[in-house]
Amino acid sequence: MAERMLTNREVASLLRRIGDILDILGEDRFRVQAYRRAADNIEALGQDLADLWRAGQLQEIPGVGKALAEKLDELLRTGRLGYYERLQAQVPEGVVDMLAIPEVGPRTARLLWQQAGLTSIAEVKAAAEAGKLRQLPGLGAKSEANILAGIEALARRSGRTPLGMAWPLAQELLAALRATAPGLLRAEAAGSLRRWRATIGDLDLLAAAQDSKPVMAAFTALPQVAEVLLSGETKTSVRTHAGLQADLRVLPPDRWGTGLQYFTGSQAHNIALRELALKRGYSLSEWALKRPDGSELLCAEEEAVYSALGLSWIPPELREDRGEIEAADKGTLPELLELRDMRGDLHAHSDWSDGAASIEAMAEAARARGYAYLLISDHSQGLGVARGLTPERLAAQRAEIEQLNRRWSDFRLLHGVEVEIRSDGTLDLPDETLAGLDIVIASVHSGLRQERERMTARVVAAMRNPHVDIIGHPSGRLIGQREESSVDLDEVLKVAAQTGTVLEVNAHPSRLDLDDVHIRRAVEMGIRLAINSDAHNPGGLEVMVYGVATARRGWATAADVVNTRPLDEVMGLFKA
Ligand code: DGT
Ligand code: CA
Ligand code: CA
Ligand code: ZN
């Protein structure tokens, strides 16, 4: 048996790598697709692949036939796969890596490798900078510039993990630590995770204990740990199986407050806070506040650090040195929105389009969260891949929603749509259809690569339509996968302020769109926001927490967000 059982994700990423190599080798598309589909299905399994393997049930996984089952068996049994190793010998690893560049597909990667002799992203970058790629057949100055921009985009995002993956992993590690570490008094996440940044470089975990050794030993023994990178008395760093690095620091309990403050960051916030401390006669470190005579003021709680400096406690989401210290000094910090302020969700899909659950199941999940309302907003007809709705099917859907609404006195389904903003700026449903709906979301899902002026004009045209209430995921970014579209968000904000159009904060951790910076501007401009899950199944409603955190990073209060209002008020907030 393999030294350590491979996780579903590790197996899936190996299968994807096989698909990529076959793709570069110009193999049959169906074979390439087969590996990618099997990878998707393995990643989506509700159980460990290893368990299915032990039970001899590999072929029950969709997309896994006899040949692939044999390969998986070899991989799980030995931790290696001969077929993969033979493929690896045919294509340099750096060439496969090129596929991660947004502008480079298999044909281009093959061209760069076989015609230009390039075998790594770094070499491609150097060649592009030297203007050598434009000479290759089928490439020109424009594709050369696109490839270079793609490499830069890749460098910006690589090495960071989306919040939606890092957060559950951190909770898992903390729970395991609390359950197993002897003498542990407290354990919390600090760093960018505690500040709820959209992406996380590494996890910073803090523990309080009198004796650090047994806590460190329990940490390195956790099953999530793949490798110990550094092991010391106060700090231990590990690489988790998920690939993310985690640092654990153990603090004496009477110094917990200064430690938590320091390791929560951000670095910029800490530097500004330290300067203020100096002005007020203290030197501030992770260990203590020190007075000029050298005596220490120990802070067991974080509040004590801020109050010793004459500040109110600053919520971690604000600690980016964007004016929060001044506001805390003046007592003008905003009363930030809380998850419990949310009274409903204004963006959800059902199995009428590309959702996985019935309207009824979505409604019951929303009620179970304590919501007073849920907007069903399936896609419109033009989004063929999502089985978008025609005016006729929308009318039929309305009947079902009205039927269901007879059931509850404490909850109401609202009927809406997520209508496509077409590439020419027109909407994908006629005005009379939109007029019959409770709330209309308009979103861009196609033609995201249009130039700035056209893209902006599209969104502005939608906002000027009197039936459009909300612009969905305004920037179009997909964290770690796709940059935001070329849309001019400043112009979108300006028009939203004029038209009263609500802007969405899409709470899905792969979107978080609007982002914190634009939320802050929107709040300052008095633009109303809707924080929406964009759920495609009942569990999807749970991502609301990420949207609320992002809105908090943008200094939003409950008053800035329409879906904090009770049902009888919320309808009055939209265009008549
Ligand atoms: P990340 O990991 O890139 O997502 O961002 P952070 O903020 O978690 O940064 P990280 O892990 O390098 O360090 C955690 C915190 O420790 C950071 O937010 C502030 C504090 N810290 C680390 N290095 C320094 C430093 O050189 N100066 C100051 N003032 N604080 C630091
Ligand atoms: Ca960190
Ligand atoms: Ca760190
Ligand atoms: Zn949607």
Coordinates of C-alpha atoms and ligand atoms in Angstrom, one line a residue:
M1 CA 0.0 0.0 0.0
A2 CA 1.1 3.6 -0.6
E3 CA 2.9 5.2 2.2
R4 CA 0.1 7.6 2.7
M5 CA -3.4 7.5 1.2
L6 CA -3.8 10.0 -1.6
T7 CA -6.6 12.4 -1.2
N8 CA -9.4 12.8 -3.7
R9 CA -8.0 16.2 -4.7
E10 CA -4.5 14.9 -5.2
V11 CA -5.8 12.1 -7.4
A12 CA -7.9 14.6 -9.3
S13 CA -5.0 16.9 -9.9
L14 CA -2.9 14.0 -11.2
L15 CA -5.6 13.0 -13.7
R16 CA -5.9 16.6 -14.8
R17 CA -2.1 16.7 -15.3
I18 CA -2.5 13.6 -17.5
G19 CA -5.3 15.3 -19.5
D20 CA -3.0 18.3 -20.0
I21 CA -0.1 16.3 -21.2
L22 CA -2.3 14.4 -23.6
D23 CA -3.7 17.7 -24.8
I24 CA -0.2 19.1 -25.5
L25 CA 0.7 15.9 -27.3
G26 CA -2.3 16.5 -29.6
E27 CA -4.2 13.4 -28.5
D28 CA -7.8 12.8 -29.2
R29 CA -10.1 15.3 -27.5
F30 CA -12.3 12.7 -26.1
R31 CA -9.5 11.0 -24.2
V32 CA -8.4 14.3 -22.8
Q33 CA -11.9 15.1 -21.8
A34 CA -12.3 11.7 -20.2
Y35 CA -9.5 12.4 -17.8
R36 CA -10.7 15.8 -16.9
R37 CA -14.3 14.6 -16.3
A38 CA -13.1 11.8 -14.1
A39 CA -11.0 14.3 -12.2
D40 CA -14.1 16.5 -11.6
N41 CA -16.2 13.5 -10.5
I42 CA -13.5 12.3 -8.1
E43 CA -13.2 15.7 -6.6
A44 CA -17.0 16.0 -6.2
L45 CA -17.3 12.5 -4.5
G46 CA -19.0 12.7 -1.1
Q47 CA -16.6 10.1 0.3
D48 CA -12.9 9.1 0.2
L49 CA -11.8 7.6 -3.1
A50 CA -9.7 5.2 -1.0
D51 CA -12.8 3.8 0.6
L52 CA -14.4 3.1 -2.7
W53 CA -11.2 1.5 -3.8
R54 CA -11.1 -0.8 -0.8
A55 CA -14.7 -1.8 -1.4
G56 CA -13.8 -2.5 -5.1
Q57 CA -16.3 0.1 -6.3
L58 CA -14.1 2.4 -8.4
Q59 CA -16.1 1.8 -11.5
E60 CA -19.2 3.1 -9.9
I61 CA -17.7 6.6 -10.2
P62 CA -19.2 8.3 -13.2
G63 CA -16.6 8.5 -16.0
V64 CA -14.4 5.7 -14.5
G65 CA -14.3 2.7 -16.8
K66 CA -12.3 -0.5 -16.5
A67 CA -9.0 1.0 -17.9
L68 CA -9.1 4.0 -15.6
A69 CA -10.1 1.9 -12.6
E70 CA -7.0 -0.2 -13.2
K71 CA -4.8 2.9 -13.2
L72 CA -6.5 4.2 -10.0
D73 CA -5.9 0.9 -8.4
E74 CA -2.2 1.0 -9.2
L75 CA -2.0 4.6 -8.0
L76 CA -3.8 4.0 -4.7
R77 CA -1.9 0.7 -4.1
T78 CA 1.6 1.9 -4.8
G79 CA 1.4 5.7 -4.7
R80 CA 2.7 5.8 -8.3
L81 CA 1.4 5.4 -11.8
G82 CA 3.6 4.0 -14.5
Y83 CA 1.5 5.5 -17.3
Y84 CA 1.8 9.0 -15.9
E85 CA 5.5 8.6 -15.4
R86 CA 5.9 7.5 -19.1
L87 CA 3.9 10.5 -20.2
Q88 CA 5.9 12.9 -18.0
A89 CA 9.0 11.7 -19.8
Q90 CA 7.6 12.9 -23.1
V91 CA 6.7 16.5 -22.2
P92 CA 8.9 18.7 -19.9
E93 CA 7.1 19.7 -16.8
G94 CA 7.5 23.4 -17.4
V95 CA 5.7 23.0 -20.7
V96 CA 2.7 21.5 -18.9
D97 CA 2.8 24.4 -16.4
M98 CA 2.4 26.8 -19.4
L99 CA -1.2 25.8 -19.6
A100 CA -1.8 27.8 -16.4
I101 CA -1.1 31.0 -18.3
P102 CA -4.6 32.4 -19.2
E103 CA -3.6 33.0 -22.8
V104 CA -1.9 29.7 -23.5
G105 CA -3.7 26.6 -24.7
P106 CA -2.3 23.2 -25.6
R107 CA -1.5 24.2 -29.2
T108 CA 0.4 27.3 -28.2
A109 CA 2.3 25.4 -25.5
R110 CA 3.3 22.9 -28.1
L111 CA 4.4 25.6 -30.4
L112 CA 6.4 27.4 -27.7
W113 CA 8.1 24.2 -26.8
Q114 CA 8.7 22.5 -30.2
Q115 CA 9.3 25.6 -32.4
A116 CA 10.9 28.0 -30.0
G117 CA 12.5 25.4 -27.6
L118 CA 11.0 27.1 -24.5
T119 CA 10.5 24.7 -21.6
S120 CA 9.3 26.9 -18.7
I121 CA 7.1 29.9 -18.0
A122 CA 10.2 32.0 -17.1
E123 CA 11.7 31.2 -20.5
V124 CA 8.4 32.2 -22.2
K125 CA 8.4 35.5 -20.3
A126 CA 11.9 36.3 -21.3
A127 CA 11.2 35.5 -25.0
A128 CA 8.1 37.6 -24.9
E129 CA 9.9 40.5 -23.4
A130 CA 12.6 40.2 -26.0
G131 CA 9.9 40.4 -28.7
K132 CA 10.7 36.9 -30.0
L133 CA 7.3 35.3 -29.8
R134 CA 5.8 37.5 -32.5
Q135 CA 7.9 35.7 -35.1
L136 CA 6.4 32.3 -34.4
P137 CA 3.8 31.0 -36.9
G138 CA 0.3 32.0 -35.9
L139 CA 1.4 34.4 -33.2
G140 CA 1.8 38.1 -33.6
A141 CA 2.7 41.2 -31.6
K142 CA -0.8 41.1 -30.0
S143 CA -0.7 37.5 -28.8
E144 CA 2.8 38.2 -27.5
A145 CA 1.5 41.0 -25.4
N146 CA -1.5 38.9 -24.3
I147 CA 0.8 36.1 -23.2
L148 CA 3.0 38.5 -21.3
A149 CA 0.0 40.0 -19.5
G150 CA -1.2 36.4 -18.8
I151 CA 2.1 35.5 -17.1
E152 CA 1.9 38.6 -15.0
A153 CA -1.7 37.9 -14.0
L154 CA -0.6 34.3 -13.1
A155 CA 2.3 35.6 -10.9
R156 CA 0.0 37.9 -9.1
R157 CA -2.4 35.2 -8.1
S158 CA -0.2 32.2 -7.7
G159 CA 0.6 31.1 -4.2
R160 CA -2.6 32.4 -2.7
T161 CA -5.5 30.3 -1.7
P162 CA -9.1 31.4 -2.0
L163 CA -10.7 32.3 1.3
G164 CA -13.4 29.7 0.7
M165 CA -10.8 26.9 0.8
A166 CA -8.6 28.3 3.5
W167 CA -11.4 29.1 6.0
P168 CA -12.8 25.6 6.4
L169 CA -9.3 24.1 6.5
A170 CA -8.3 26.5 9.4
Q171 CA -11.5 25.6 11.3
E172 CA -10.6 21.9 10.9
L173 CA -7.1 22.5 12.1
L174 CA -8.3 24.5 15.1
A175 CA -10.9 21.9 16.1
A176 CA -8.4 19.1 15.8
L177 CA -5.9 21.1 17.9
R178 CA -8.5 21.9 20.5
A179 CA -9.4 18.2 20.7
T180 CA -5.8 16.9 20.9
A181 CA -3.3 19.4 22.3
P182 CA -2.5 19.0 26.0
G183 CA -2.7 22.1 28.1
L184 CA -4.2 24.2 25.4
L185 CA -6.0 27.3 26.8
R186 CA -7.2 28.9 23.6
A187 CA -6.7 28.6 19.8
E188 CA -7.6 31.0 17.1
A189 CA -6.8 32.0 13.6
A190 CA -5.0 35.3 13.0
G191 CA -3.4 36.8 9.8
S192 CA -5.2 37.5 6.6
L193 CA -7.8 34.8 7.5
R194 CA -8.9 36.7 10.6
R195 CA -9.1 39.8 8.4
W196 CA -11.2 37.8 5.9
R197 CA -9.1 38.7 2.9
A198 CA -10.4 37.2 -0.4
T199 CA -7.2 35.2 -0.8
I200 CA -4.8 33.8 1.8
G201 CA -1.0 33.4 1.6
D202 CA -0.6 31.2 4.6
L203 CA -2.6 30.3 7.7
D204 CA -1.4 31.9 11.0
L205 CA -2.7 29.9 14.0
L206 CA -2.2 31.0 17.5
A207 CA -2.5 29.0 20.7
A208 CA -2.2 29.9 24.3
A209 CA -0.6 27.5 26.7
Q210 CA 1.9 27.5 29.6
D211 CA 4.0 24.9 27.9
S212 CA 4.4 25.1 24.2
K213 CA 6.1 21.7 23.5
P214 CA 3.1 19.4 23.8
V215 CA 1.0 21.8 21.7
M216 CA 3.6 21.9 18.9
A217 CA 3.9 18.1 19.1
A218 CA 0.1 17.7 18.8
F219 CA 0.1 20.1 15.8
T220 CA 2.7 18.3 13.8
A221 CA 0.9 15.0 14.4
L222 CA -2.4 16.2 12.9
P223 CA -3.5 14.1 9.9
Q224 CA -3.9 17.3 7.8
V225 CA -0.1 17.9 8.0
A226 CA 1.9 16.7 5.0
E227 CA 5.4 18.0 6.0
V228 CA 7.0 19.9 8.9
L229 CA 8.9 22.8 7.4
L230 CA 10.2 24.3 10.6
S231 CA 9.8 23.3 14.2
G232 CA 10.6 25.5 17.1
E233 CA 9.5 26.3 20.6
T234 CA 7.4 29.4 19.7
K235 CA 6.7 28.7 16.0
T236 CA 6.1 25.7 13.9
S237 CA 5.4 25.8 10.2
V238 CA 3.9 22.9 8.2
R239 CA 2.6 22.2 4.8
T240 CA -0.8 20.8 4.7
H241 CA -2.1 18.1 2.3
A242 CA -4.2 20.8 0.7
G243 CA -0.9 22.6 -0.2
L244 CA -1.4 25.6 2.1
Q245 CA 1.2 26.4 4.6
A246 CA 0.2 26.9 8.3
D247 CA 2.2 28.5 11.0
L248 CA 1.4 27.8 14.6
R249 CA 2.6 30.1 17.4
V250 CA 2.2 29.3 21.0
L251 CA 1.9 32.3 23.4
P252 CA 1.8 32.5 27.2
P253 CA -1.8 33.3 28.1
D254 CA -1.0 36.6 29.8
R255 CA 0.5 37.8 26.5
W256 CA -2.3 36.6 24.3
G257 CA -3.7 40.0 23.5
T258 CA -0.5 41.6 22.1
G259 CA 0.3 38.3 20.2
L260 CA -3.2 38.1 18.6
Q261 CA -3.0 41.8 17.7
Y262 CA 0.4 41.5 16.1
F263 CA -0.2 38.3 14.2
T264 CA -3.6 39.4 12.9
G265 CA -1.9 42.3 11.0
S266 CA -2.0 43.6 8.5
Q267 CA 1.6 44.6 8.5
A268 CA 0.6 48.1 7.4
H269 CA -1.9 48.4 10.3
N270 CA 0.8 47.2 12.7
I271 CA 3.3 49.7 11.5
A272 CA 0.8 52.5 11.9
L273 CA -0.3 51.3 15.3
R274 CA 3.3 51.1 16.5
E275 CA 3.9 54.7 15.4
L276 CA 0.9 55.8 17.4
A277 CA 2.1 53.8 20.4
L278 CA 5.4 55.6 20.3
K279 CA 3.6 58.9 20.3
R280 CA 1.8 57.7 23.4
G281 CA 4.9 56.6 25.2
Y282 CA 4.9 52.9 24.5
S283 CA 6.9 50.6 22.3
L284 CA 4.6 47.9 21.0
S285 CA 5.6 44.3 20.1
E286 CA 4.0 40.9 19.9
W287 CA 5.1 40.4 23.5
A288 CA 4.0 43.5 25.3
L289 CA 3.6 47.3 25.5
K290 CA 6.8 48.6 27.0
R291 CA 7.0 51.8 28.9
P292 CA 10.0 54.1 28.6
D293 CA 11.4 52.9 31.9
G294 CA 11.5 49.4 30.5
S295 CA 8.6 48.0 32.5
E296 CA 6.0 45.9 30.6
L297 CA 2.3 46.3 30.3
L298 CA 1.0 42.8 29.5
C299 CA -2.3 42.4 27.6
A300 CA -4.1 39.1 28.0
E301 CA -6.9 40.5 25.7
E302 CA -6.7 42.3 22.5
E303 CA -9.1 45.1 23.6
A304 CA -6.5 46.0 26.3
V305 CA -3.9 46.8 23.6
Y306 CA -6.1 49.2 21.8
S307 CA -7.5 50.8 24.9
A308 CA -4.0 51.4 26.4
L309 CA -3.4 53.4 23.2
G310 CA -6.7 55.3 23.7
L311 CA -8.5 53.5 20.9
S312 CA -11.6 51.5 20.7
W313 CA -11.2 47.9 19.5
I314 CA -10.8 47.7 15.8
P315 CA -12.6 44.8 14.0
P316 CA -9.9 42.7 12.2
E317 CA -11.6 43.2 8.8
L318 CA -10.7 47.0 9.0
R319 CA -7.1 46.5 9.8
E320 CA -5.5 47.4 6.5
D321 CA -4.3 50.9 7.4
R322 CA -7.1 52.5 5.4
G323 CA -8.0 55.1 8.0
E324 CA -9.2 52.8 10.8
I325 CA -6.8 53.9 13.4
E326 CA -7.8 57.6 13.0
A327 CA -11.4 56.6 13.1
A328 CA -10.8 54.5 16.3
D329 CA -9.0 57.5 17.8
K330 CA -11.9 59.8 17.0
G331 CA -14.6 57.2 18.0
T332 CA -16.0 57.2 14.5
L333 CA -15.6 53.6 13.5
P334 CA -18.7 52.3 11.6
E335 CA -21.0 49.9 13.3
L336 CA -20.3 47.1 10.9
L337 CA -22.9 44.8 9.4
E338 CA -23.2 41.4 11.1
L339 CA -24.2 38.1 9.6
R340 CA -27.3 38.1 11.9
D341 CA -28.5 41.3 10.3
M342 CA -29.2 39.4 7.1
R343 CA -33.0 38.9 6.7
G344 CA -33.0 37.3 3.2
D345 CA -31.1 36.4 0.1
L346 CA -31.8 38.1 -3.2
H347 CA -30.0 35.7 -5.7
A348 CA -30.6 32.0 -5.9
H349 CA -31.1 29.4 -8.6
S350 CA -33.3 26.4 -8.8
D351 CA -33.6 23.3 -11.0
W352 CA -35.7 25.4 -13.4
S353 CA -32.3 26.6 -14.7
D354 CA -28.8 25.4 -13.6
G355 CA -29.5 24.9 -9.9
A356 CA -29.5 21.5 -8.4
A357 CA -32.6 21.7 -6.2
S358 CA -36.3 22.4 -6.4
I359 CA -37.7 25.8 -5.5
E360 CA -39.3 24.2 -2.5
A361 CA -36.0 22.8 -1.2
M362 CA -34.3 26.2 -1.7
A363 CA -37.1 27.9 0.2
E364 CA -37.0 25.5 3.1
A365 CA -33.2 25.9 3.4
A366 CA -33.7 29.7 3.5
R367 CA -36.4 29.4 6.1
A368 CA -34.1 27.1 8.2
R369 CA -31.5 29.9 8.2
G370 CA -34.1 32.2 9.7
Y371 CA -34.6 34.3 6.5
A372 CA -37.9 36.1 5.9
Y373 CA -37.5 35.9 2.1
L374 CA -35.6 34.4 -0.8
L375 CA -35.5 35.7 -4.4
I376 CA -35.5 32.9 -7.0
S377 CA -33.5 34.3 -9.8
D378 CA -32.9 31.7 -12.5
H379 CA -31.0 32.4 -15.6
S380 CA -32.7 33.9 -18.7
Q381 CA -33.2 32.1 -22.1
G382 CA -29.9 33.2 -23.8
L383 CA -27.7 31.4 -21.3
G384 CA -28.3 28.0 -23.1
V385 CA -25.7 26.1 -21.0
A386 CA -27.7 27.0 -17.9
R387 CA -31.1 26.0 -19.4
G388 CA -32.2 29.7 -19.1
L389 CA -35.9 30.5 -18.9
T390 CA -38.2 31.9 -21.7
P391 CA -41.1 34.2 -20.8
E392 CA -43.4 31.2 -20.9
R393 CA -41.4 29.2 -18.5
L394 CA -41.1 32.2 -16.2
A395 CA -44.9 32.4 -16.1
A396 CA -45.1 28.8 -15.2
Q397 CA -42.5 29.3 -12.5
R398 CA -44.5 32.1 -11.1
A399 CA -47.5 29.8 -10.7
E400 CA -45.4 27.4 -8.8
I401 CA -44.0 30.1 -6.5
E402 CA -47.4 31.5 -5.8
Q403 CA -48.6 28.0 -4.9
L404 CA -45.7 27.5 -2.5
N405 CA -46.2 30.9 -0.9
R406 CA -49.6 29.8 0.4
R407 CA -47.7 27.5 2.8
W408 CA -45.9 30.0 5.0
S409 CA -46.9 33.0 7.0
D410 CA -43.3 33.8 8.2
F411 CA -41.6 33.5 4.9
R412 CA -42.0 34.5 1.3
L413 CA -40.5 33.5 -2.0
L414 CA -39.9 36.4 -4.3
H415 CA -39.9 35.8 -8.0
G416 CA -37.1 37.3 -10.1
V417 CA -34.6 36.4 -12.8
E418 CA -30.9 36.8 -13.5
V419 CA -31.2 38.3 -17.0
E420 CA -28.3 38.3 -19.4
I421 CA -26.9 41.6 -20.4
R422 CA -26.1 40.8 -24.1
S423 CA -23.0 41.9 -25.8
D424 CA -24.8 44.9 -27.4
G425 CA -26.2 46.0 -24.0
T426 CA -29.7 44.9 -24.6
L427 CA -31.4 42.5 -22.2
D428 CA -32.3 38.9 -22.9
L429 CA -36.0 39.2 -22.0
P430 CA -38.6 41.7 -23.2
D431 CA -39.5 44.6 -20.9
E432 CA -43.0 43.3 -20.4
T433 CA -41.7 40.1 -19.0
L434 CA -39.3 41.9 -16.6
A435 CA -42.1 44.2 -15.5
G436 CA -44.0 41.2 -14.1
L437 CA -41.2 40.1 -11.8
D438 CA -40.6 41.2 -8.2
I439 CA -36.9 41.9 -8.6
V440 CA -34.7 41.8 -11.7
I441 CA -30.9 41.1 -11.5
A442 CA -28.9 41.8 -14.7
S443 CA -25.6 40.2 -15.1
V444 CA -22.8 39.7 -17.7
H445 CA -21.8 36.1 -18.3
S446 CA -20.5 36.3 -21.9
G447 CA -18.3 38.5 -24.0
L448 CA -16.3 39.4 -21.0
R449 CA -13.3 40.3 -23.1
Q450 CA -14.8 43.2 -24.7
E451 CA -12.9 46.5 -24.7
R452 CA -13.5 48.8 -21.8
E453 CA -15.8 51.3 -23.4
R454 CA -18.2 48.7 -24.9
M455 CA -18.2 46.6 -21.7
T456 CA -19.0 49.7 -19.6
A457 CA -21.7 50.9 -22.0
R458 CA -23.3 47.4 -21.7
V459 CA -23.6 47.5 -18.0
V460 CA -24.6 51.2 -17.9
A461 CA -27.4 50.5 -20.4
A462 CA -28.7 47.7 -18.2
M463 CA -28.7 50.0 -15.1
R464 CA -30.7 52.6 -17.1
N465 CA -33.4 50.1 -17.8
P466 CA -36.2 50.9 -15.4
H467 CA -36.9 47.2 -14.7
V468 CA -33.4 46.3 -13.7
D469 CA -33.0 46.4 -9.9
I470 CA -29.6 44.8 -9.2
I471 CA -26.4 44.4 -11.1
G472 CA -25.1 40.9 -10.4
H473 CA -21.3 40.3 -9.7
P474 CA -20.4 43.6 -11.3
S475 CA -16.7 43.0 -12.1
G476 CA -17.0 39.4 -13.4
R477 CA -13.8 38.3 -11.6
L478 CA -13.4 34.6 -10.7
I479 CA -10.7 34.6 -8.0
G480 CA -7.7 32.6 -9.1
Q481 CA -9.2 31.9 -12.5
R482 CA -10.2 35.0 -14.3
E483 CA -9.4 38.7 -13.9
E484 CA -12.2 41.1 -13.7
S485 CA -13.7 42.2 -17.0
S486 CA -12.6 45.5 -18.5
V487 CA -15.7 47.3 -17.1
D488 CA -15.0 50.7 -15.6
L489 CA -16.3 50.2 -12.1
D490 CA -16.0 53.9 -11.2
E491 CA -18.5 54.7 -14.0
V492 CA -20.7 51.8 -12.8
L493 CA -20.7 53.3 -9.3
K494 CA -21.5 56.8 -10.7
V495 CA -24.5 55.5 -12.7
A496 CA -25.7 53.4 -9.8
A497 CA -25.8 56.5 -7.6
Q498 CA -27.8 58.3 -10.3
T499 CA -30.3 55.5 -11.1
G500 CA -30.6 54.0 -7.7
T501 CA -29.6 50.6 -9.0
V502 CA -28.5 48.2 -6.3
L503 CA -25.0 46.6 -6.7
E504 CA -24.5 43.1 -5.7
V505 CA -21.8 41.8 -3.4
N506 CA -21.8 38.3 -4.6
A507 CA -20.9 36.2 -1.6
H508 CA -19.6 33.1 -3.4
P509 CA -15.9 32.8 -2.3
S510 CA -14.8 32.4 -5.9
R511 CA -16.4 35.8 -6.7
L512 CA -16.6 38.2 -3.7
D513 CA -17.7 40.8 -6.3
L514 CA -17.9 43.8 -5.7
D515 CA -14.6 43.6 -3.8
D516 CA -13.9 45.4 -0.5
V517 CA -12.3 48.4 -2.2
H518 CA -15.3 49.1 -4.4
I519 CA -17.7 48.4 -1.6
R520 CA -16.1 51.1 0.4
R521 CA -16.5 53.6 -2.4
A522 CA -20.1 52.5 -2.9
V523 CA -20.8 53.0 0.8
E524 CA -19.2 56.5 0.7
M525 CA -21.4 57.3 -2.4
G526 CA -24.6 56.2 -0.7
I527 CA -25.1 53.3 -3.1
R528 CA -27.2 50.5 -1.8
L529 CA -25.8 47.0 -1.8
A530 CA -27.3 43.5 -1.8
I531 CA -25.3 40.7 -0.4
N532 CA -26.3 37.5 -2.2
S533 CA -25.2 33.9 -2.1
D534 CA -25.9 33.1 -5.8
A535 CA -26.8 29.6 -4.4
H536 CA -27.2 26.8 -6.8
N537 CA -28.2 24.3 -4.1
P538 CA -29.5 24.5 -0.5
G539 CA -26.0 24.4 1.0
G540 CA -25.0 27.2 -1.3
L541 CA -26.8 29.7 1.0
E542 CA -24.1 29.2 3.6
V543 CA -21.6 31.4 1.7
M544 CA -23.4 34.5 2.9
V545 CA -20.8 34.7 5.7
Y546 CA -18.0 35.4 3.1
G547 CA -20.1 38.2 1.6
V548 CA -20.8 39.8 4.9
A549 CA -17.1 39.7 5.8
T550 CA -16.2 41.3 2.5
A551 CA -18.8 44.0 3.1
R552 CA -17.3 44.6 6.5
R553 CA -13.9 45.0 4.9
G554 CA -15.6 47.7 2.8
W555 CA -16.9 49.4 6.0
A556 CA -20.5 48.6 5.3
T557 CA -23.2 48.9 7.9
A558 CA -26.6 47.2 8.0
A559 CA -28.2 50.3 6.6
D560 CA -26.1 50.1 3.4
V561 CA -27.5 46.6 2.6
V562 CA -31.0 46.2 1.2
N563 CA -31.4 42.6 2.3
T564 CA -31.1 43.5 6.0
R565 CA -34.5 45.0 5.7
P566 CA -37.7 43.1 6.7
L567 CA -39.9 41.8 4.0
D568 CA -42.5 44.7 4.1
E569 CA -39.7 47.2 3.6
V570 CA -37.5 45.4 1.1
M571 CA -39.9 45.6 -1.9
G572 CA -40.2 49.4 -1.5
L573 CA -36.5 49.8 -1.9
F574 CA -36.5 48.8 -5.5
K575 CA -37.5 50.6 -8.7
A576 CA -41.3 50.7 -8.9
Ligands
DGT1 P1 -1.0 36.5 3.8 O1 -0.4 35.3 4.6 O2 -0.1 36.9 2.7 O3 -2.3 36.2 3.4 O4 -1.1 37.8 4.8 P2 -0.9 37.9 6.4 O5 -1.4 39.2 6.7 O6 -1.5 36.7 7.0 O7 0.7 38.0 6.5 P3 1.8 37.0 7.2 O8 1.3 35.6 7.2 O9 3.0 37.2 6.5 O10 2.0 37.5 8.7 C1 0.9 37.5 9.6 C2 0.8 38.7 10.4 O11 2.0 38.9 11.1 C3 0.8 40.0 9.5 O12 -0.5 40.3 9.0 C4 1.3 41.0 10.4 C5 2.4 40.3 11.2 N1 3.7 40.5 10.6 C6 4.4 39.6 9.9 N2 5.6 40.1 9.6 C7 5.6 41.4 10.0 C8 6.5 42.4 10.0 O13 7.6 42.4 9.4 N3 6.2 43.6 10.6 C9 5.0 43.8 11.2 N4 4.7 44.9 11.8 N5 4.1 42.8 11.3 C10 4.4 41.6 10.7
CA2 CA -0.8 34.6 6.7
CA3 CA 2.4 33.5 8.2
ZN4 ZN -26.6 33.7 -10.5

